[in-house]
Amino acid sequence: MTRRADFWSHTRAACTAALVQALALSAALAAAPEPPLVAIEVRTLPGPLLRIDYVVPPEVDALQFLSPDPRSHSAFRAPLLRSLDGRARLTPTHLERVLEVNRAACPRWQFEVVPQRLGLYAFYEPAQPVGEGVLLQTRHYAAVAPGLGLRWQFSALPGQRVGTAGRWASTLTLNAAPEPAAFGTAAEHAAAARRLSADHYVFMGGGDVLRGEGFRLISDPAVPAWLVASIAEVGELALARYTAALKTPPAGEATLLVTASATDADGAIFHGDVTAGQMIRLHFTAPAPQPDAKLRDEAARFVAHEMAHLWHVGADTTPVQAWLHEGGADWMAAVLLHEGRQTAPDQLGSRLRSALTGCLMEHGSTPWARIPSRHGRAHAYQCGMLLYALAYRVNRSQPALSPLILVGDLLRSAPVLDQDAFVRAVQASAASADARRTSSAAALLRLFRDPDLALADGVREVLRALDIDYAETPLSALGHSRSNAMFLIGRAACRSFVGIYLRTDHVEFDAANQCDGLPQRARVARIQDVAVPSETSLALRRVAERCASAVRFDLTLEDGTVLTLPCPEPTRRLPSSLPQLTPAALADFIPR
């Protein structure tokens, strides 16, 4: 009885404190009444720790998470979000009231988060430590009741600050509109996340802030000074040139937050993301303490790509449209670094050649209209970059016209950036042009729309209409590439993007791979008894042959272990040859 009495005594005290807070908040809002809402209050604690309170109207028994995916829940939310008082419990999709105490006096469901870098996915880490501070991704903690609005309130420790979307203070409030009663589909969840301010990075902490021209850069102590300086240089270049070419600055002040962690991985790895809050997260593993030319070049492309996404904020980012955003950002980054002389003169052509090969290797036999909706690398990045390059070449009125100018025309003409808007932009640009541009635009539009035209054949038609030279190259002569291996593994056992590294005598998968049956950092030496990476194209053909009559294929690890993985769905028919642009043709895509 004593233990129970102590528990209820603690509960009454907590409820009293919560009631005092609720009354104070009601008094503050008395002059401006508003509909009932859910308030999510987040504050930093030493450690660093986070305290999250869900302030819930008395009549509400459950809040639905806006990110109900079971995988992300088990990977992100469940390990980190812990109830402090047992008043509510966590399920894969909801927060549910447990204790039947005075609801008006006890509106708070209190939770604690221990920030950590999980490293399971390339983006959307839920609560990542940054020095003594924390970077929070709101989508993992957004929970609402249908029909209620949402208010986010963030508070930092003394000497710290809270920032997102160009706003920096000791406290920060984000208000959102009431949510409709239903948000069951993936598209509805994505739209609800935008409306409920649930797609933001919020930084809560201290540390030095480097002010660039039009942006802030925050780095944790683990990031070497040379890398911070290089990122700042590329960030300023990107912001200036993108703003000039696209004829509009990004909404609000951008923030680059750079983090790093030590790892035993072989080589430097990085990943990042940008949210509606205009905060770009750039994470590096094991960056060299001294300047490294290769990492500097790769980081420049990385920063330029993520900066390009600032102009995509608010656009439709459903999976079927991913190529517009990822491929567009890759194209913009490659052009920016070429025009800014940040890369070797031949790098833009090399990136375009790689995009052509990688895209057609995976999707060349499939009509564009029938490619499944997904965020796969070849579809979103390589095919997207290829199609932006073709659209530039179709619509270019003079050789000196920067591709960035044409991207700007597209973004300004399409408040919602989707494939229809892209097609309309191509049509409008070519409507009053010369016969060659008109015919090449027609060929590009057919590539998008014809359900029976294989993508590789559609690309050939566009190149012929533009009178651009290309050579038919047998598949066996194309060698290997990272995208080839991505085609195989990414469509088989992996549940998310997985980094693949081509070594001298094996293909290595990163330590964070989420592949059924594939060990972390697996070293694959043979695929269907064909050596990789030296004969990757042949290995892919063998897999296609195998999967035509079976449901699984074999991988042999470096130590001789044989793994059997499920066949990709669907197994794609590999083309016998692919078009390859000649050096002169590649030069024709490069602005002069």
XYZ file of C-alpha atoms in Angstrom:
592
model
C 0.000 0.000 0.000
C 2.865 2.361 0.737
C 4.307 1.971 -2.773
C 0.892 2.596 -4.324
C 0.304 5.615 -2.077
C 3.688 7.029 -3.070
C 2.846 6.513 -6.729
C -0.466 8.348 -6.503
C 1.108 11.067 -4.373
C 3.692 11.598 -7.141
C 0.931 11.532 -9.760
C -1.148 14.154 -7.916
C 1.903 16.393 -7.578
C 2.679 16.013 -11.289
C -0.942 16.709 -12.194
C -0.974 19.827 -10.010
C 2.143 21.129 -11.721
C 0.659 20.301 -15.124
C -2.590 22.073 -14.217
C -0.689 25.210 -13.184
C 1.133 25.156 -16.547
C -2.113 24.586 -18.424
C -3.848 27.469 -16.607
C -0.914 29.769 -17.337
C -1.049 28.836 -20.997
C -4.838 29.367 -21.076
C -4.428 32.791 -19.491
C -1.812 33.739 -22.055
C -4.130 32.711 -24.879
C -7.307 34.195 -23.405
C -7.050 37.294 -25.564
C -6.944 35.176 -28.717
C -9.095 32.045 -28.371
C -8.339 29.224 -30.769
C -9.685 25.744 -31.534
C -8.556 22.840 -29.343
C -5.131 21.562 -30.289
C -2.354 19.207 -29.310
C 0.806 20.889 -28.058
C 4.130 19.066 -28.366
C 6.630 20.697 -26.017
C 10.294 19.787 -26.470
C 13.153 20.968 -24.288
C 16.784 20.028 -23.916
C 18.243 18.641 -20.699
C 21.901 18.076 -19.793
C 23.334 14.925 -21.254
C 22.188 15.798 -23.861
C 18.658 14.521 -23.275
C 15.272 15.632 -24.561
C 12.025 15.907 -22.655
C 8.892 15.732 -24.816
C 5.455 16.502 -23.368
C 2.277 15.857 -25.337
C -0.333 18.280 -23.962
C -3.632 16.598 -24.803
C -7.259 17.836 -24.620
C -9.228 15.954 -21.904
C -11.545 14.247 -24.381
C -8.688 12.660 -26.368
C -7.656 9.083 -25.529
C -5.160 8.507 -28.346
C -2.918 10.389 -30.726
C -2.001 8.981 -34.120
C 1.603 9.256 -35.305
C 2.025 10.819 -38.709
C 4.838 8.359 -39.403
C 3.181 4.979 -38.778
C 5.543 2.852 -40.886
C 6.453 -0.217 -38.765
C 10.082 -0.266 -39.932
C 10.772 3.343 -39.046
C 8.923 2.886 -35.770
C 11.031 -0.103 -34.738
C 14.245 1.523 -35.987
C 13.695 5.074 -34.737
C 10.870 5.775 -32.336
C 10.557 2.694 -30.144
C 14.249 2.568 -29.099
C 14.382 6.267 -28.204
C 10.991 7.413 -26.891
C 10.372 6.326 -23.267
C 7.412 7.214 -21.039
C 8.385 8.993 -17.820
C 5.140 8.593 -15.899
C 3.247 5.672 -17.472
C 0.311 7.930 -18.283
C 0.465 6.989 -21.979
C 1.902 4.031 -23.850
C 3.624 3.806 -27.192
C 2.316 1.578 -30.005
C 3.604 1.294 -33.591
C 0.961 3.772 -34.757
C -0.361 5.639 -31.700
C 0.178 7.141 -28.282
C -2.634 5.855 -26.040
C -3.855 7.063 -22.639
C -3.306 4.473 -19.895
C -4.014 6.021 -16.453
C -7.536 7.192 -15.691
C -6.608 10.250 -13.602
C -8.284 13.655 -13.655
C -7.936 14.445 -17.353
C -8.383 18.187 -17.021
C -5.706 18.336 -14.324
C -3.329 15.924 -16.077
C -3.131 16.966 -19.718
C 0.544 15.972 -20.161
C 1.929 12.700 -21.426
C 5.617 12.911 -20.599
C 8.419 11.183 -22.518
C 12.205 11.209 -22.609
C 14.479 10.824 -25.611
C 18.144 9.819 -25.458
C 19.608 11.226 -28.695
C 21.877 8.994 -30.736
C 22.982 8.609 -34.338
C 21.360 5.347 -35.356
C 22.897 5.313 -38.824
C 20.298 2.882 -40.168
C 19.088 5.102 -42.971
C 20.661 7.872 -44.999
C 18.320 10.517 -43.660
C 15.647 11.434 -41.136
C 17.612 10.523 -38.014
C 15.098 11.120 -35.194
C 17.271 12.813 -32.539
C 20.965 13.084 -33.295
C 23.558 14.486 -30.856
C 25.583 17.406 -32.211
C 28.287 18.284 -29.706
C 26.362 19.233 -26.576
C 23.207 19.891 -28.570
C 20.571 17.865 -30.414
C 19.196 17.846 -33.958
C 15.546 16.752 -33.842
C 13.519 15.522 -36.834
C 9.910 16.419 -36.065
C 8.259 13.806 -38.275
C 9.106 10.984 -35.859
C 7.324 12.654 -32.933
C 4.361 14.311 -34.667
C 1.176 12.823 -33.221
C -2.301 14.335 -33.518
C -5.963 13.585 -33.059
C -8.095 13.990 -36.193
C -9.560 17.459 -36.488
C -7.161 19.076 -33.997
C -4.413 21.513 -34.736
C -0.847 21.188 -33.531
C 1.603 23.516 -31.819
C 5.313 22.760 -31.458
C 7.140 24.524 -28.647
C 10.924 24.147 -28.310
C 13.030 25.388 -25.392
C 16.797 25.140 -24.943
C 19.050 25.206 -21.894
C 20.546 28.560 -20.806
C 23.302 29.549 -23.216
C 21.798 27.415 -25.993
C 19.454 28.350 -28.815
C 16.791 26.773 -30.981
C 16.751 27.230 -34.727
C 14.934 26.273 -37.887
C 13.767 28.063 -41.038
C 16.055 31.001 -40.348
C 14.596 31.657 -36.879
C 16.925 31.473 -33.868
C 16.017 32.128 -30.229
C 16.025 30.519 -26.794
C 12.484 29.306 -27.494
C 10.689 28.588 -30.750
C 7.019 28.005 -31.572
C 5.678 26.425 -34.749
C 1.913 26.540 -35.266
C 0.062 24.358 -37.721
C -3.448 24.238 -39.142
C -6.129 21.754 -38.014
C -5.773 18.326 -39.534
C -8.606 16.633 -41.493
C -10.190 13.522 -40.092
C -8.432 11.040 -42.363
C -4.825 10.638 -43.393
C -4.476 6.967 -44.182
C -2.577 6.810 -47.471
C 1.099 7.571 -47.988
C 0.239 10.704 -49.976
C -2.176 11.878 -47.265
C 0.486 11.345 -44.594
C 3.054 13.306 -46.614
C 0.609 16.188 -47.076
C -0.366 16.111 -43.402
C 3.299 16.177 -42.375
C 3.812 19.387 -44.355
C 0.681 21.014 -42.924
C 1.545 20.051 -39.350
C 5.144 21.305 -39.433
C 6.215 17.686 -39.171
C 8.978 17.787 -41.728
C 11.522 19.968 -39.975
C 14.970 19.648 -38.543
C 15.161 21.679 -35.340
C 18.587 22.315 -33.830
C 18.739 22.822 -30.062
C 22.186 23.567 -28.666
C 25.202 25.858 -28.574
C 28.533 26.014 -30.332
C 30.100 28.285 -32.905
C 28.052 29.473 -35.864
C 29.801 30.441 -39.076
C 27.855 33.080 -40.964
C 28.082 32.678 -44.711
C 26.603 34.991 -47.298
C 22.914 34.205 -46.839
C 23.252 31.084 -44.696
C 24.466 29.764 -41.353
C 26.836 26.862 -40.892
C 26.956 24.951 -37.617
C 29.471 22.161 -37.094
C 30.175 19.837 -34.216
C 33.713 19.503 -32.832
C 34.311 16.234 -34.686
C 34.328 17.959 -38.096
C 37.851 19.013 -39.215
C 38.355 22.725 -39.840
C 39.464 22.173 -43.457
C 36.190 20.389 -44.242
C 34.121 23.141 -42.604
C 35.957 25.763 -44.682
C 35.442 23.779 -47.898
C 31.719 23.333 -47.200
C 31.358 27.058 -46.504
C 33.051 27.912 -49.809
C 30.799 25.625 -51.863
C 27.744 26.736 -49.885
C 28.360 30.381 -50.771
C 28.954 29.498 -54.416
C 25.768 27.424 -54.590
C 23.588 30.004 -52.891
C 24.846 32.832 -55.099
C 24.694 31.008 -58.451
C 21.436 29.145 -57.819
C 19.777 32.376 -56.688
C 20.994 34.245 -59.772
C 20.080 31.502 -62.250
C 16.747 30.574 -60.690
C 15.924 34.270 -60.147
C 14.726 33.716 -56.599
C 16.407 33.047 -53.247
C 15.349 30.122 -51.087
C 12.577 30.897 -48.633
C 14.176 32.053 -45.405
C 17.772 31.711 -44.305
C 19.305 28.315 -44.989
C 21.261 26.463 -42.310
C 23.926 23.851 -42.965
C 24.488 21.627 -39.951
C 27.590 19.457 -40.324
C 28.174 16.441 -38.119
C 30.750 13.668 -38.067
C 31.377 10.386 -36.292
C 34.215 7.917 -36.090
C 33.780 4.501 -37.683
C 35.853 1.554 -38.768
C 34.393 1.757 -42.272
C 36.896 1.711 -45.108
C 36.859 5.149 -46.685
C 34.874 8.313 -46.130
C 31.091 8.049 -46.268
C 28.549 10.833 -46.059
C 24.851 11.409 -46.334
C 22.413 14.223 -45.779
C 18.961 15.627 -46.225
C 17.056 18.905 -46.292
C 13.606 19.496 -44.851
C 10.862 22.065 -45.182
C 12.543 23.884 -42.317
C 15.395 24.857 -44.655
C 17.937 23.033 -42.523
C 20.420 20.811 -44.351
C 22.007 17.975 -42.412
C 25.407 16.891 -43.737
C 26.884 13.896 -41.941
C 30.380 12.518 -42.521
C 31.907 9.359 -41.128
C 35.623 9.336 -40.353
C 36.630 12.506 -42.249
C 40.409 12.890 -42.532
C 41.887 15.419 -40.069
C 44.123 16.768 -42.849
C 42.897 18.046 -46.246
C 41.929 15.238 -48.602
C 41.459 16.145 -52.274
C 39.144 13.236 -53.073
C 36.874 13.884 -50.101
C 36.870 17.619 -50.880
C 35.634 16.942 -54.430
C 33.014 14.456 -53.267
C 31.884 16.762 -50.476
C 31.530 19.626 -52.968
C 29.073 17.559 -55.051
C 27.306 16.518 -51.855
C 26.848 20.087 -50.615
C 25.847 21.424 -54.050
C 23.235 18.640 -54.387
C 21.664 19.273 -50.979
C 21.708 23.057 -51.484
C 19.787 22.573 -54.737
C 16.963 20.991 -52.747
C 16.293 24.337 -51.047
C 14.483 25.380 -54.225
C 12.350 22.215 -54.150
C 10.854 22.900 -50.721
C 7.064 22.787 -50.811
C 6.998 20.853 -54.090
C 5.381 17.462 -54.464
C 7.910 14.871 -53.301
C 5.846 11.708 -53.586
C 7.956 8.676 -54.589
C 6.742 8.635 -58.192
C 8.173 12.142 -58.633
C 11.490 11.480 -56.872
C 13.458 11.680 -60.140
C 12.453 15.328 -60.545
C 14.025 16.268 -57.227
C 16.983 13.918 -56.891
C 17.923 13.848 -60.566
C 17.340 17.581 -60.803
C 19.586 18.242 -57.802
C 22.307 16.015 -59.269
C 22.113 17.892 -62.593
C 22.142 21.293 -60.904
C 25.138 20.310 -58.737
C 27.149 18.986 -61.685
C 26.465 22.152 -63.702
C 27.200 24.457 -60.761
C 30.587 22.899 -60.020
C 31.483 22.899 -63.730
C 30.562 26.546 -64.201
C 32.248 27.509 -60.928
C 35.415 25.607 -61.932
C 35.201 23.491 -58.786
C 35.766 20.259 -60.730
C 37.882 19.104 -63.652
C 36.547 20.219 -67.077
C 35.571 16.678 -68.082
C 33.591 15.860 -64.912
C 30.210 17.098 -66.159
C 30.472 14.875 -69.238
C 31.635 11.963 -67.096
C 28.640 12.359 -64.764
C 26.258 12.472 -67.725
C 27.833 9.364 -69.279
C 27.485 7.530 -65.958
C 23.837 8.613 -65.628
C 23.052 7.361 -69.149
C 24.676 3.963 -68.521
C 23.266 3.474 -65.034
C 19.723 4.479 -65.958
C 19.526 2.352 -69.108
C 21.280 -0.587 -67.458
C 18.444 -0.826 -64.956
C 15.444 0.537 -66.848
C 16.410 0.528 -70.531
C 14.072 -2.323 -71.473
C 11.094 -0.818 -69.627
C 8.831 1.973 -70.922
C 9.120 5.032 -68.693
C 5.363 5.015 -68.139
C 5.645 1.517 -66.614
C 8.589 2.020 -64.269
C 7.292 1.292 -60.746
C 6.951 4.184 -58.345
C 9.971 4.044 -56.089
C 12.895 6.061 -54.838
C 15.509 3.689 -56.275
C 18.884 5.195 -57.084
C 18.931 4.621 -60.851
C 15.374 5.846 -61.279
C 15.571 8.883 -59.011
C 19.150 10.002 -59.517
C 20.571 8.692 -62.773
C 17.418 8.630 -64.900
C 16.419 11.988 -63.453
C 19.767 13.569 -64.315
C 19.615 12.089 -67.818
C 16.122 13.471 -68.466
C 17.049 16.937 -67.192
C 20.076 16.902 -69.509
C 17.951 15.848 -72.480
C 15.357 18.529 -71.693
C 18.137 21.127 -71.512
C 19.499 20.053 -74.870
C 16.019 20.014 -76.456
C 15.127 23.484 -75.188
C 18.504 25.206 -75.429
C 18.269 28.210 -77.723
C 21.986 29.051 -77.690
C 25.157 27.170 -76.651
C 26.037 29.701 -73.952
C 22.728 29.314 -72.116
C 23.320 27.780 -68.691
C 21.242 24.692 -67.838
C 20.527 26.377 -64.502
C 18.526 29.052 -66.308
C 16.244 26.415 -67.810
C 15.819 24.690 -64.439
C 14.754 28.056 -63.058
C 12.156 28.446 -65.807
C 10.753 25.042 -64.885
C 10.585 25.712 -61.138
C 8.945 29.104 -61.605
C 6.324 27.663 -63.948
C 5.449 24.772 -61.622
C 4.354 25.578 -58.059
C 3.907 21.809 -57.725
C 6.840 20.123 -59.401
C 5.561 16.931 -60.949
C 6.031 15.107 -64.236
C 3.106 16.867 -65.903
C 4.675 20.232 -65.091
C 8.001 19.049 -66.502
C 6.300 17.921 -69.712
C 4.387 21.203 -70.025
C 7.640 23.145 -69.649
C 9.206 21.131 -72.477
C 6.170 21.749 -74.671
C 6.042 25.490 -73.962
C 9.726 26.001 -74.625
C 9.670 24.192 -77.959
C 6.287 25.432 -79.224
C 7.620 28.321 -81.275
C 11.124 27.040 -81.934
C 12.775 25.689 -85.051
C 11.850 22.358 -86.616
C 14.668 20.385 -84.950
C 13.744 21.538 -81.459
C 10.088 20.872 -82.166
C 10.762 17.316 -83.371
C 13.160 16.560 -80.513
C 10.601 17.853 -77.992
C 8.017 15.544 -79.558
C 10.441 12.630 -79.184
C 11.050 13.494 -75.517
C 7.320 13.726 -74.840
C 6.795 10.352 -76.494
C 9.460 8.880 -74.202
C 7.347 9.946 -71.205
C 3.964 8.918 -72.556
C 4.246 5.887 -74.843
C 3.480 2.781 -72.727
C 5.101 0.503 -75.332
C 8.315 2.443 -75.985
C 11.318 1.048 -74.105
C 13.255 3.782 -72.332
C 16.495 3.025 -74.194
C 14.668 3.272 -77.540
C 13.060 6.531 -76.446
C 16.466 7.978 -75.567
C 17.801 6.896 -78.973
C 14.899 8.703 -80.679
C 15.632 11.919 -78.793
C 19.347 11.737 -79.640
C 18.593 11.132 -83.318
C 16.114 14.034 -83.378
C 18.834 16.267 -81.929
C 21.362 14.898 -84.442
C 23.639 13.843 -81.575
C 26.197 11.104 -82.215
C 26.103 7.939 -80.170
C 27.573 4.471 -80.501
C 25.874 1.160 -79.743
C 28.071 -0.577 -77.173
C 27.618 -4.262 -76.249
C 26.679 -4.775 -72.619
C 29.742 -6.947 -72.082
C 31.983 -4.028 -73.044
C 30.487 -1.576 -70.571
C 32.396 -3.002 -67.611
C 30.992 -2.598 -64.155
C 29.577 0.268 -62.165
C 28.087 0.874 -58.766
C 24.644 1.203 -60.335
C 24.895 -2.303 -61.778
C 25.301 -3.771 -58.311
C 22.560 -1.484 -56.991
C 20.218 -2.951 -59.598
C 20.840 -6.448 -58.308
C 20.876 -6.054 -54.545
C 18.583 -3.050 -54.241
C 15.732 -4.930 -55.927
C 16.270 -8.141 -53.983
C 16.839 -8.224 -50.237
C 17.399 -4.595 -49.255
C 14.638 -2.562 -47.631
C 16.315 0.799 -48.159
C 19.180 2.536 -49.934
C 22.438 0.699 -49.294
C 25.955 1.955 -49.949
C 28.042 -0.294 -52.210
C 31.798 0.009 -52.604
C 33.740 -1.587 -55.433
C 37.035 -2.982 -54.201
C 39.738 -4.728 -56.214
C 38.357 -8.239 -55.844
C 34.974 -7.934 -54.139
C 31.876 -5.771 -53.724
C 31.444 -4.473 -50.169
C 28.180 -3.394 -48.577
C 28.127 -0.721 -45.900
C 27.807 -1.434 -42.214
C 24.272 -0.037 -42.033
C 22.710 -2.176 -44.765
C 19.159 -3.346 -44.121
C 19.268 -6.403 -46.384
C 17.529 -9.632 -45.439
C 20.090 -12.391 -45.169
C 23.069 -10.177 -46.057
C 25.527 -9.586 -43.188
C 26.619 -6.043 -42.475
C 29.774 -5.119 -44.374
C 29.349 -8.269 -46.431
C 32.186 -8.832 -48.905
C 30.680 -10.424 -52.009
C 33.189 -12.082 -54.357
C 30.859 -13.876 -56.787
C 27.257 -13.501 -57.967
C 25.766 -16.611 -59.558
C 29.337 -17.968 -59.667
C 30.592 -14.979 -61.672
C 33.380 -12.835 -60.238
C 32.527 -9.269 -59.239
C 33.271 -6.495 -59.763
C 35.365 -7.558 -62.781
C 32.422 -9.250 -64.555
C 29.407 -7.507 -63.036
C 27.532 -7.233 -66.341
C 27.830 -10.978 -66.916
C 26.748 -11.616 -63.317
C 23.621 -9.554 -63.833
C 22.788 -11.486 -67.003
C 23.220 -14.766 -65.128
C 20.880 -13.548 -62.397
C 18.265 -12.582 -64.993
C 18.541 -16.051 -66.544
C 18.323 -17.715 -63.144
C 15.345 -15.669 -61.998
C 13.429 -16.423 -65.178
C 12.927 -19.976 -63.877
C 13.519 -19.686 -60.109
C 12.821 -17.344 -57.198
C 16.284 -17.090 -55.620
C 19.879 -16.530 -56.683
C 23.281 -17.071 -55.043
C 25.963 -14.770 -53.662
C 29.354 -16.081 -52.609
C 31.151 -14.121 -49.902
C 34.892 -13.574 -49.799
C 35.259 -16.324 -47.150
C 33.440 -18.863 -49.344
C 30.045 -18.640 -47.632
C 27.185 -19.003 -50.118
C 24.047 -16.938 -49.480
C 20.750 -17.433 -51.295
C 18.718 -14.249 -51.782
C 15.261 -13.658 -53.261
C 15.123 -12.628 -56.901
C 14.415 -8.969 -57.659
C 10.766 -8.192 -58.314
C 10.363 -7.874 -61.170
C 13.542 -9.249 -62.711
C 14.398 -6.933 -65.576
C 15.391 -8.088 -69.038
C 18.875 -6.731 -69.640
C 19.467 -5.060 -73.018
C 22.091 -6.542 -75.328
C 23.630 -3.103 -75.945
C 23.276 0.487 -74.824
C 23.778 3.828 -76.596
C 26.943 5.624 -75.502
C 27.571 9.279 -76.246
C 30.733 10.084 -78.145
C 33.149 12.672 -76.661
C 31.921 15.247 -79.184
C 28.315 14.550 -78.221
C 29.105 14.916 -74.514
C 30.745 18.267 -75.208
C 27.485 19.407 -76.846
C 25.729 19.121 -73.454
C 28.266 21.363 -71.744
C 27.513 25.107 -71.822
C 30.199 27.173 -73.532
